[in-house]
Coordinates of C-alpha atoms and ligand atoms in Angstrom, one line a residue:
X23 CA -8.8 -4.6 25.2
X24 CA -5.1 -5.6 24.9
X25 CA -2.7 -2.7 24.7
X26 CA -1.0 -4.3 21.7
X27 CA -4.3 -3.7 19.8
X28 CA -4.8 -0.2 20.9
X29 CA -5.7 2.3 18.3
X30 CA -3.8 5.6 17.8
X31 CA -6.5 7.5 19.7
X32 CA -6.3 5.1 22.7
X33 CA -2.5 5.0 22.7
X34 CA -2.2 8.8 22.6
X35 CA -4.9 9.3 25.2
X36 CA -3.1 6.9 27.6
X37 CA 0.2 8.6 27.1
X38 CA -1.2 12.1 27.5
X39 CA -3.0 11.3 30.7
X40 CA 0.1 9.5 32.0
X41 CA -1.7 6.2 32.6
X42 CA 1.1 4.6 30.7
X43 CA 4.5 5.9 29.8
X44 CA 5.9 6.0 26.3
X45 CA 8.6 3.8 27.6
X46 CA 6.1 1.1 28.7
X47 CA 4.4 1.2 25.4
X48 CA 7.6 0.8 23.5
X49 CA 8.8 -2.0 25.8
X50 CA 5.5 -3.8 25.2
X51 CA 5.8 -3.4 21.4
X52 CA 9.5 -4.6 21.4
X53 CA 8.6 -7.6 23.6
X54 CA 5.8 -8.5 21.3
X55 CA 8.1 -8.2 18.3
X56 CA 10.7 -10.4 20.0
X57 CA 8.0 -13.0 20.8
X58 CA 6.1 -13.0 17.5
X59 CA 8.4 -12.0 14.8
X60 CA 10.5 -15.1 14.8
X61 CA 7.5 -16.7 13.3
X62 CA 5.9 -13.9 11.3
X63 CA 9.1 -12.3 9.9
X64 CA 7.7 -8.9 9.4
X65 CA 10.8 -6.9 10.4
X66 CA 14.2 -6.6 8.7
X67 CA 15.6 -4.4 11.4
X68 CA 14.3 -3.6 14.9
X69 CA 15.6 -0.4 16.3
X70 CA 15.4 -1.2 20.0
X71 CA 17.9 1.5 21.2
X72 CA 16.5 4.2 18.9
X73 CA 12.9 3.4 20.0
X74 CA 13.8 3.5 23.7
X75 CA 15.6 6.8 23.2
X76 CA 12.5 8.3 21.4
X77 CA 10.3 7.0 24.2
X78 CA 12.5 8.5 26.9
X79 CA 12.4 11.8 25.2
X80 CA 8.6 11.8 25.0
X81 CA 8.3 11.0 28.7
X82 CA 10.7 13.8 29.5
X83 CA 8.7 16.2 27.4
X84 CA 5.5 15.2 29.1
X85 CA 7.0 15.6 32.6
X86 CA 8.3 19.0 31.6
X87 CA 4.8 20.0 30.3
X88 CA 6.1 20.5 26.8
X89 CA 3.6 20.2 23.9
X90 CA 3.1 16.6 22.6
X91 CA 2.3 15.7 19.0
X92 CA -0.8 14.0 17.6
X93 CA 1.0 10.6 17.4
X94 CA 2.7 10.8 20.7
X95 CA 4.0 7.4 21.9
X96 CA 2.6 5.5 18.9
X97 CA 4.9 2.7 17.8
X98 CA 5.2 2.9 14.0
X99 CA 7.1 0.6 11.6
X100 CA 8.4 1.7 8.2
X101 CA 8.7 -0.2 5.0
X102 CA 12.4 -0.7 4.4
X103 CA 12.4 1.5 1.2
X104 CA 11.9 4.6 3.3
X105 CA 15.2 6.0 4.3
X106 CA 16.1 6.5 7.9
X107 CA 19.1 8.3 9.3
X108 CA 21.6 6.0 11.0
X109 CA 19.3 3.0 10.4
X110 CA 20.0 0.4 7.7
X111 CA 17.7 0.8 4.7
X112 CA 17.9 -2.1 2.1
X113 CA 14.7 -1.8 0.1
X114 CA 14.7 -5.6 0.4
X115 CA 17.7 -5.8 -1.9
X116 CA 21.1 -7.3 -1.5
X117 CA 22.5 -4.4 -3.5
X118 CA 21.8 -2.1 -0.6
X119 CA 22.8 -4.5 2.1
X120 CA 24.1 -2.6 5.1
X121 CA 23.5 0.8 3.6
X122 CA 23.0 3.4 6.3
X123 CA 21.4 6.6 4.9
X124 CA 22.6 9.9 6.1
X125 CA 19.1 11.4 6.3
X126 CA 15.4 10.7 7.2
X127 CA 12.7 10.7 4.5
X128 CA 10.3 13.6 4.8
X129 CA 7.6 11.3 6.1
X130 CA 9.9 10.0 8.8
X131 CA 10.8 13.5 9.9
X132 CA 7.1 14.3 10.1
X133 CA 6.2 11.2 12.1
X134 CA 9.0 11.8 14.6
X135 CA 7.9 15.5 15.0
X136 CA 4.4 14.3 15.8
X137 CA 5.8 12.0 18.5
X138 CA 5.6 8.6 16.8
X139 CA 8.2 6.1 17.8
X140 CA 9.9 4.3 15.0
X141 CA 10.3 0.7 16.1
X142 CA 11.9 -0.8 12.9
X143 CA 12.0 -1.4 9.2
X144 CA 9.7 -4.0 7.6
X145 CA 10.2 -6.6 4.9
X146 CA 9.2 -6.0 1.3
X147 CA 9.5 -7.5 -2.2
X148 CA 12.9 -6.2 -3.5
X149 CA 12.4 -2.5 -4.5
X150 CA 8.7 -3.0 -4.1
X151 CA 8.5 -5.3 -7.1
X152 CA 6.0 -8.0 -6.2
X153 CA 2.7 -8.8 -4.6
X154 CA 3.6 -11.4 -2.0
X155 CA 6.8 -10.3 -0.2
X156 CA 8.3 -13.6 -1.5
X157 CA 10.6 -11.5 -3.7
X158 CA 12.5 -10.1 -0.7
X159 CA 16.2 -10.9 -0.9
X160 CA 16.2 -11.5 2.9
X161 CA 13.3 -13.5 4.3
X162 CA 9.8 -14.7 4.1
X163 CA 7.0 -12.8 5.9
X164 CA 4.0 -14.9 7.0
X165 CA 0.4 -13.9 7.0
X166 CA -0.6 -13.6 10.7
X167 CA -4.0 -15.1 9.8
X168 CA -2.5 -18.2 8.4
X169 CA 1.3 -18.8 8.4
X170 CA 1.1 -21.0 5.3
X171 CA 0.0 -17.9 3.3
X172 CA 1.7 -14.8 2.0
X173 CA 0.9 -11.4 3.6
X174 CA 0.6 -9.8 0.2
X175 CA 3.1 -7.3 -1.1
X176 CA 5.1 -5.5 -1.6
X177 CA 4.4 -3.8 1.8
X178 CA 3.9 -7.3 3.3
X179 CA 6.1 -6.7 6.4
X180 CA 4.3 -3.4 7.2
X181 CA 0.9 -5.1 6.8
X182 CA 1.8 -8.2 8.9
X183 CA 3.3 -6.1 11.7
X184 CA 0.2 -4.0 12.1
X185 CA -2.2 -7.0 11.7
X186 CA -0.3 -9.0 14.4
X187 CA -0.2 -6.1 16.8
X188 CA 3.5 -5.6 16.8
X189 CA 3.0 -1.8 16.1
X190 CA 0.0 0.5 15.9
X191 CA 0.6 1.8 12.4
X192 CA 3.1 1.5 9.6
X193 CA 4.0 3.2 6.4
X194 CA 4.1 1.4 3.0
X195 CA 4.5 2.5 -0.5
X196 CA 2.1 1.8 -3.3
X197 CA 3.1 1.8 -7.0
X198 CA 0.4 -0.6 -8.2
X199 CA -1.3 -1.8 -5.1
X200 CA 1.4 -2.4 -2.6
X201 CA -0.4 -0.8 0.3
X202 CA -4.0 -1.8 -0.5
X203 CA -3.3 -5.4 -1.5
X204 CA -1.3 -6.5 1.6
X205 CA -3.8 -4.6 3.7
X206 CA -6.6 -6.7 2.1
X207 CA -4.7 -9.9 2.7
X208 CA -3.9 -9.1 6.4
X209 CA -7.3 -7.6 7.3
X210 CA -6.3 -4.0 7.9
X211 CA -6.8 -0.6 6.4
X212 CA -4.4 0.6 3.8
X213 CA -4.5 4.0 2.2
X214 CA -2.8 5.1 -1.0
X215 CA -3.1 8.9 -1.1
X216 CA -3.5 11.0 -4.3
X217 CA -0.2 11.2 -6.2
X218 CA 1.6 14.2 -4.8
X219 CA -0.4 14.4 -1.6
X220 CA 2.6 12.9 0.4
X221 CA 6.2 13.8 -0.2
X222 CA 8.3 11.0 -1.8
X223 CA 11.5 12.6 -0.7
X224 CA 13.5 9.7 0.8
X225 CA 11.4 6.9 -0.6
X226 CA 13.6 4.6 -2.6
X227 CA 12.3 5.1 -6.1
X228 CA 10.6 2.3 -8.1
X229 CA 8.4 4.0 -10.6
X230 CA 8.4 7.7 -9.8
X231 CA 5.2 8.7 -11.6
X232 CA 3.3 6.0 -9.8
X233 CA 4.9 5.7 -6.3
X234 CA 3.1 7.1 -3.3
X235 CA 3.6 6.6 0.5
X236 CA 0.7 5.9 2.7
X237 CA -0.5 4.4 6.1
X238 CA -1.4 0.9 7.0
X239 CA -3.5 0.8 10.2
X240 CA -6.1 -1.3 12.0
X241 CA -8.8 1.3 11.9
X242 CA -9.9 4.0 9.4
X243 CA -9.6 6.7 12.1
X244 CA -6.0 5.7 12.5
X245 CA -5.3 6.0 8.8
X246 CA -6.8 9.5 8.9
X247 CA -4.6 10.4 11.8
X248 CA -1.4 9.2 10.1
X249 CA -2.3 10.8 6.8
X250 CA -2.9 14.1 8.7
X251 CA 0.7 14.1 9.8
X252 CA 2.4 12.9 6.6
X253 CA 0.4 14.9 4.0
X254 CA 1.4 18.2 2.6
X255 CA 3.7 20.1 0.3
X256 CA 7.4 19.5 0.4
X257 CA 9.8 21.7 -1.5
X258 CA 12.2 18.8 -1.8
X259 CA 9.7 16.8 -3.9
X260 CA 8.9 18.6 -7.1
X261 CA 5.8 16.4 -7.6
X262 CA 4.3 17.1 -4.2
X263 CA 1.1 19.2 -4.4
X264 CA 0.7 22.6 -2.9
X265 CA -3.0 22.0 -2.0
X266 CA -3.9 22.7 1.6
X267 CA -4.3 19.7 3.9
X268 CA -7.9 19.4 5.1
X269 CA -8.9 17.7 8.4
X270 CA -9.0 14.0 7.6
X271 CA -9.9 13.2 11.2
X272 CA -13.1 15.4 11.0
X273 CA -14.1 13.7 7.7
X274 CA -15.3 10.6 9.6
X275 CA -18.9 11.7 10.1
X276 CA -20.3 8.2 9.9
X277 CA -22.7 9.3 7.3
X278 CA -23.2 8.2 3.7
X279 CA -26.7 9.5 2.9
X280 CA -26.9 10.6 -0.7
X281 CA -23.4 9.5 -1.4
X282 CA -23.2 8.2 -5.0
X283 CA -21.2 5.0 -5.2
X284 CA -20.0 4.0 -8.7
X285 CA -19.9 0.3 -9.4
X286 CA -17.7 -0.2 -12.5
X287 CA -19.0 -3.2 -14.3
X288 CA -15.7 -4.0 -16.0
X289 CA -14.2 -4.8 -12.6
X290 CA -16.9 -7.3 -11.9
X291 CA -17.3 -8.6 -15.4
X292 CA -13.8 -9.8 -16.0
X293 CA -10.8 -9.9 -13.8
X294 CA -8.4 -11.2 -16.4
X295 CA -9.9 -10.7 -19.7
X296 CA -11.1 -7.7 -21.7
X297 CA -14.5 -6.2 -21.1
X298 CA -14.2 -4.3 -24.3
X299 CA -14.9 -0.6 -24.4
X300 CA -17.8 -1.3 -26.6
X301 CA -19.5 -3.5 -24.0
X302 CA -22.8 -2.2 -22.6
X303 CA -23.5 -1.8 -18.9
X304 CA -24.6 -5.0 -17.2
X305 CA -28.0 -3.5 -16.4
X306 CA -28.1 -4.0 -12.7
X307 CA -30.6 -1.6 -11.0
X308 CA -29.2 1.5 -9.4
X309 CA -29.6 1.4 -5.6
X310 CA -30.7 -2.2 -5.2
X311 CA -32.4 -2.7 -1.9
X312 CA -30.9 -5.1 0.6
X313 CA -33.7 -7.6 -0.2
X314 CA -32.6 -7.8 -3.8
X315 CA -30.7 -10.9 -4.9
X316 CA -27.1 -10.2 -5.9
X317 CA -26.4 -7.2 -8.1
X318 CA -26.8 -9.0 -11.4
X319 CA -23.1 -9.0 -12.3
X320 CA -22.1 -11.6 -14.8
X321 CA -20.6 -14.6 -13.1
X322 CA -16.9 -14.0 -13.1
X323 CA -14.5 -16.8 -12.4
X324 CA -11.8 -14.2 -11.9
X325 CA -13.3 -13.1 -8.5
X326 CA -13.5 -15.7 -5.8
X327 CA -17.2 -16.3 -4.8
X328 CA -16.6 -15.4 -1.2
X329 CA -14.9 -12.1 -2.2
X330 CA -17.8 -11.3 -4.5
X331 CA -20.4 -12.1 -1.8
X332 CA -18.6 -9.9 0.8
X333 CA -18.4 -7.0 -1.7
X334 CA -22.1 -7.4 -2.4
X335 CA -22.9 -7.3 1.3
X336 CA -20.8 -4.2 1.6
X337 CA -22.7 -2.5 -1.2
X338 CA -26.0 -3.5 0.5
X339 CA -24.8 -2.2 3.8
X340 CA -24.0 1.2 2.2
X341 CA -27.3 1.5 0.4
X342 CA -29.1 0.6 3.6
X343 CA -27.5 3.6 5.1
X344 CA -28.7 5.9 2.4
X345 CA -25.9 5.7 -0.3
X346 CA -26.9 5.4 -3.9
X347 CA -25.2 3.0 -6.3
X348 CA -24.6 4.1 -9.8
X349 CA -23.7 1.8 -12.7
X350 CA -20.5 3.2 -14.2
X351 CA -18.2 2.2 -17.0
X352 CA -14.4 2.4 -16.9
X353 CA -14.0 1.1 -20.4
X354 CA -10.2 0.9 -20.5
X355 CA -9.8 -1.1 -17.3
X356 CA -8.6 -4.2 -19.1
X357 CA -5.7 -2.2 -20.5
X358 CA -4.4 -1.1 -17.1
X359 CA -2.4 -4.2 -16.5
X360 CA -0.5 -4.2 -19.7
X361 CA 0.1 -0.4 -19.5
X362 CA 1.3 -0.7 -15.9
X363 CA 3.7 -3.5 -16.7
X364 CA 5.3 -1.3 -19.4
X365 CA 5.4 2.1 -17.5
X366 CA 6.5 0.7 -14.1
X367 CA 9.4 -1.4 -15.5
X368 CA 10.5 1.4 -17.8
X369 CA 10.7 3.9 -15.0
X370 CA 12.3 1.2 -12.7
X371 CA 15.0 0.4 -15.3
X372 CA 16.0 4.1 -15.2
X373 CA 15.7 4.6 -11.5
X374 CA 17.8 1.4 -10.7
X375 CA 20.6 2.5 -13.0
X376 CA 22.0 4.4 -9.9
X377 CA 23.0 1.1 -8.3
X378 CA 26.3 0.7 -10.0
X379 CA 28.6 -0.4 -7.2
X380 CA 30.3 3.0 -7.2
X381 CA 28.1 5.4 -5.4
X382 CA 26.4 3.2 -2.7
X383 CA 25.6 -0.2 -1.6
X384 CA 27.2 -3.4 -2.6
X385 CA 30.3 -3.6 -4.8
X386 CA 31.8 -6.6 -6.5
X387 CA 35.3 -5.5 -7.5
X388 CA 36.7 -5.9 -11.0
X389 CA 39.8 -4.7 -12.8
X390 CA 37.7 -2.4 -15.2
X391 CA 34.6 -0.4 -14.8
X392 CA 32.1 -2.1 -17.0
X393 CA 33.0 -5.4 -15.5
X394 CA 32.5 -3.9 -12.0
X395 CA 29.0 -2.7 -13.0
X396 CA 28.2 -6.1 -14.5
X397 CA 29.4 -8.1 -11.5
X398 CA 27.8 -5.8 -8.9
X399 CA 24.4 -5.7 -10.6
X400 CA 24.6 -9.4 -11.4
X401 CA 25.2 -10.3 -7.8
X402 CA 23.1 -7.5 -6.2
X403 CA 19.7 -7.7 -7.9
X404 CA 17.3 -10.6 -7.6
X405 CA 15.6 -12.3 -10.5
X406 CA 12.3 -10.3 -10.4
X407 CA 14.3 -7.0 -10.4
X408 CA 16.4 -8.2 -13.3
X409 CA 13.2 -9.2 -15.2
X410 CA 11.8 -5.7 -14.7
X411 CA 15.0 -4.0 -15.8
X412 CA 15.0 -6.2 -19.0
X413 CA 11.3 -5.4 -19.6
X414 CA 11.9 -1.7 -19.0
X415 CA 15.0 -1.3 -21.2
X416 CA 13.3 -3.4 -23.9
X417 CA 10.3 -1.1 -23.9
X418 CA 12.5 2.0 -24.0
X419 CA 14.8 0.8 -26.8
X420 CA 15.2 3.2 -29.6
X421 CA 12.8 2.3 -32.4
X422 CA 10.4 0.6 -29.9
X423 CA 9.6 3.6 -27.7
X424 CA 6.5 4.5 -29.7
X425 CA 5.2 0.9 -29.8
X426 CA 5.5 0.3 -26.1
X427 CA 6.2 3.2 -23.7
X428 CA 4.4 5.9 -25.7
X429 CA 1.4 3.6 -26.3
X430 CA 1.3 2.7 -22.5
X431 CA 1.3 6.4 -21.7
X432 CA -1.6 7.0 -24.1
X433 CA -3.6 4.2 -22.5
X434 CA -2.8 5.9 -19.1
X435 CA -4.5 9.1 -20.4
X436 CA -7.5 7.1 -21.5
X437 CA -7.8 5.5 -18.1
X438 CA -7.5 8.8 -16.4
X439 CA -10.3 10.1 -18.7
X440 CA -12.5 7.1 -17.9
X441 CA -12.3 8.2 -14.2
X442 CA -12.9 11.9 -14.9
X443 CA -16.1 10.9 -16.8
X444 CA -17.2 8.4 -14.1
X445 CA -16.7 11.0 -11.3
X446 CA -19.3 13.2 -13.0
X447 CA -21.9 10.5 -12.0
X448 CA -20.5 9.3 -8.7
X449 CA -18.5 10.4 -5.7
X450 CA -16.5 7.3 -5.0
X451 CA -15.8 4.1 -7.0
X452 CA -16.2 0.7 -5.2
X453 CA -14.4 -2.5 -6.3
X454 CA -12.9 -5.6 -4.7
X455 CA -9.3 -4.9 -3.8
X456 CA -8.1 -8.2 -5.0
X457 CA -9.7 -11.1 -7.0
X458 CA -8.9 -13.5 -4.2
X459 CA -7.7 -13.8 -0.6
X460 CA -4.2 -14.4 0.6
X461 CA -2.6 -17.3 -1.3
X462 CA -0.2 -20.0 -0.2
X463 CA 3.5 -19.6 -0.5
X464 CA 4.7 -20.6 -3.9
X465 CA 1.2 -20.7 -5.4
X466 CA 1.9 -18.1 -8.1
X467 CA 4.4 -19.9 -10.2
X468 CA 4.7 -17.7 -13.2
X469 CA 5.5 -14.0 -13.1
X470 CA 2.3 -13.4 -15.1
X471 CA 0.2 -15.2 -12.6
X472 CA 1.5 -12.9 -9.9
X473 CA 0.9 -9.8 -12.1
X474 CA -2.7 -10.8 -12.8
X475 CA -3.5 -10.5 -9.1
X476 CA -2.9 -6.8 -9.3
X477 CA -5.7 -6.3 -11.8
X478 CA -7.9 -4.2 -9.5
X479 CA -5.3 -2.0 -7.9
X480 CA -3.3 -0.7 -10.9
X481 CA -5.6 1.8 -12.5
X482 CA -5.7 3.9 -9.3
X483 CA -1.9 4.5 -9.6
X484 CA -2.0 5.1 -13.4
X485 CA -4.7 7.8 -12.9
X486 CA -3.0 9.2 -9.8
X487 CA -6.1 8.8 -7.6
X488 CA -6.5 8.1 -3.9
X489 CA -7.5 4.5 -3.0
X490 CA -8.2 2.7 0.2
X491 CA -8.6 -0.9 1.3
X492 CA -11.1 -1.6 4.1
X493 CA -11.7 -5.0 5.6
X494 CA -15.2 -6.2 4.8
X495 CA -15.5 -9.7 5.9
X496 CA -13.7 -13.1 6.5
X497 CA -14.0 -16.2 4.4
X498 CA -15.4 -19.5 5.9
X499 CA -11.7 -20.5 6.0
X500 CA -10.9 -17.5 8.3
X501 CA -9.1 -15.2 5.8
X502 CA -9.8 -11.5 5.6
X503 CA -11.5 -9.9 2.5
X504 CA -11.0 -6.3 1.5
X505 CA -13.0 -3.8 -0.5
X506 CA -11.4 -1.0 -2.4
X507 CA -12.7 2.6 -2.7
X508 CA -11.2 5.0 -5.3
X509 CA -11.8 8.7 -5.0
X510 CA -11.4 11.9 -7.0
X511 CA -8.0 13.5 -6.8
X512 CA -7.4 14.9 -3.3
X513 CA -10.8 13.6 -2.1
X514 CA -9.3 11.4 0.7
X515 CA -12.0 12.9 3.1
X516 CA -14.8 11.1 1.1
X517 CA -12.8 7.9 0.9
X518 CA -12.2 7.9 4.7
X519 CA -15.8 8.8 5.5
X520 CA -17.1 5.9 3.3
X521 CA -14.5 3.6 4.7
X522 CA -15.5 4.5 8.2
X523 CA -19.1 3.4 7.5
X524 CA -18.0 0.2 5.9
X525 CA -15.7 -0.5 8.9
X526 CA -18.6 -0.2 11.4
X527 CA -21.2 -2.0 9.2
X528 CA -19.2 -5.0 7.9
X529 CA -15.7 -4.6 9.3
X530 CA -13.8 -7.2 11.3
X531 CA -14.7 -5.6 14.7
X532 CA -12.4 -7.0 17.3
X533 CA -11.6 -10.1 15.3
X534 CA -7.8 -10.7 15.3
X535 CA -5.5 -13.0 13.4
X536 CA -4.8 -16.2 15.3
X537 CA -2.6 -17.9 12.8
X538 CA 1.1 -17.2 13.4
X539 CA 3.2 -17.3 16.5
X540 CA 0.3 -17.9 18.9
X541 CA -1.0 -14.4 18.7
Ligands
LIG609 N1 2.6 -5.7 -7.5 C1 2.9 -4.6 -8.3 C2 4.3 -4.8 -8.9 O1 4.9 -5.8 -8.7 C3 2.8 -3.4 -7.5 C4 4.0 -3.2 -6.6 C5 3.9 -1.9 -5.8 O2 2.8 -1.3 -5.7 N2 5.1 -1.5 -5.3 O3 4.8 -4.0 -9.6

């Protein structure tokens, strides 16, 4: 096995036993970044000096017999909307070009304390607004499986870096799918924890009631290991939960006997049109045996056939191992997309008002203040960000608040209730992560086209639930396919356990991308 594709467990074991030094691991990762990233474009900033310093400190500690953390020597990349002390943080926007934060985000402090080595900052759609990383103000990131295709987004750089073996793990943020969708497109695991499970202190805010930080890794066990470190209450984030952190690593029992897996027919019935709340279940039999043909979902042009087939194989693999499928209904699913695209821009328009050219980031001078704001924001924000600000301010306008924002929040409550009800009948909900696989650069020409691709990932954020993408196959064209699991609030252990079984039953095994940069 190549060291560049070591898991966290392998890396930590080798560092602890002294078979390899942290310095050697970091040099290997940095060499690989130098070699591959010209082509892939996952990184906005590589912190060679900082990484080497951290590695030297770890090797010193080991030699001195000092305690080593659970991520010791593990090269980690951070989405560039997580602030890092003394290391440029741009959020993919020109308005923050060259901004050097004076502090580390809580997750970064925790990673460092556990011995992880921060190798750099990864590319993203500006402020996390996008699904392909094409909306970065800086560069294009290519999908390591096929350089003519996007890595997904907005955490596209974080996903590409892990997938190509340039680091062992990375962190992303997920407001409406930005961890799970790029993980699906790049053939890796991506976990969005329950809202409040991980502190958002030091994450550049997009939509504060939806944003959550989480890991992108090559294995489920690695996702558990990273979550173990970053989860927990933080007095500096008023929305972070006080609930104790269970052992995620121990949750991976490899067993799913008796586990009830909810299959929401609305997700399969219509990707882009309403499966109205009045619609009856589609009548597929609970717990179909592996011999049974399909699951009786109505044909859905919204889900690519190879994605649908891989999801059906995944369900069959779980039932073969003793899980039980349950037909569930999430009647307001079709409303998630319109509700999200009101709530998220509304919160974004407020969060982004801080970039005024006075307090931080870019400034375009003018003789009077309003003109300074206008010029700075005009030059500093890209078109998608401006579109979101316009959408958000429109929705929040006096006289329109009830018609848009309030209505969207009411829908959000209905979506949450749908899940509460569904979780009385099942332990975990299973859906495709995305309707299709990674698409070509420039393929989604209208903003709405791009938004429609988020149809399966948005309700998780609106309801504040944990969600995970697990690779579950590869198309005949060689592109990875992902399955999404959604769990009860704080039930990351069940998600990880189920994901672990999927990984060993239908995962990619040792299959690696071979598209970009001669990986
Ligand atoms: N693609 C969605 C959007 O553009 C979600 C992005 C995210 O999760 N940060 O808003």
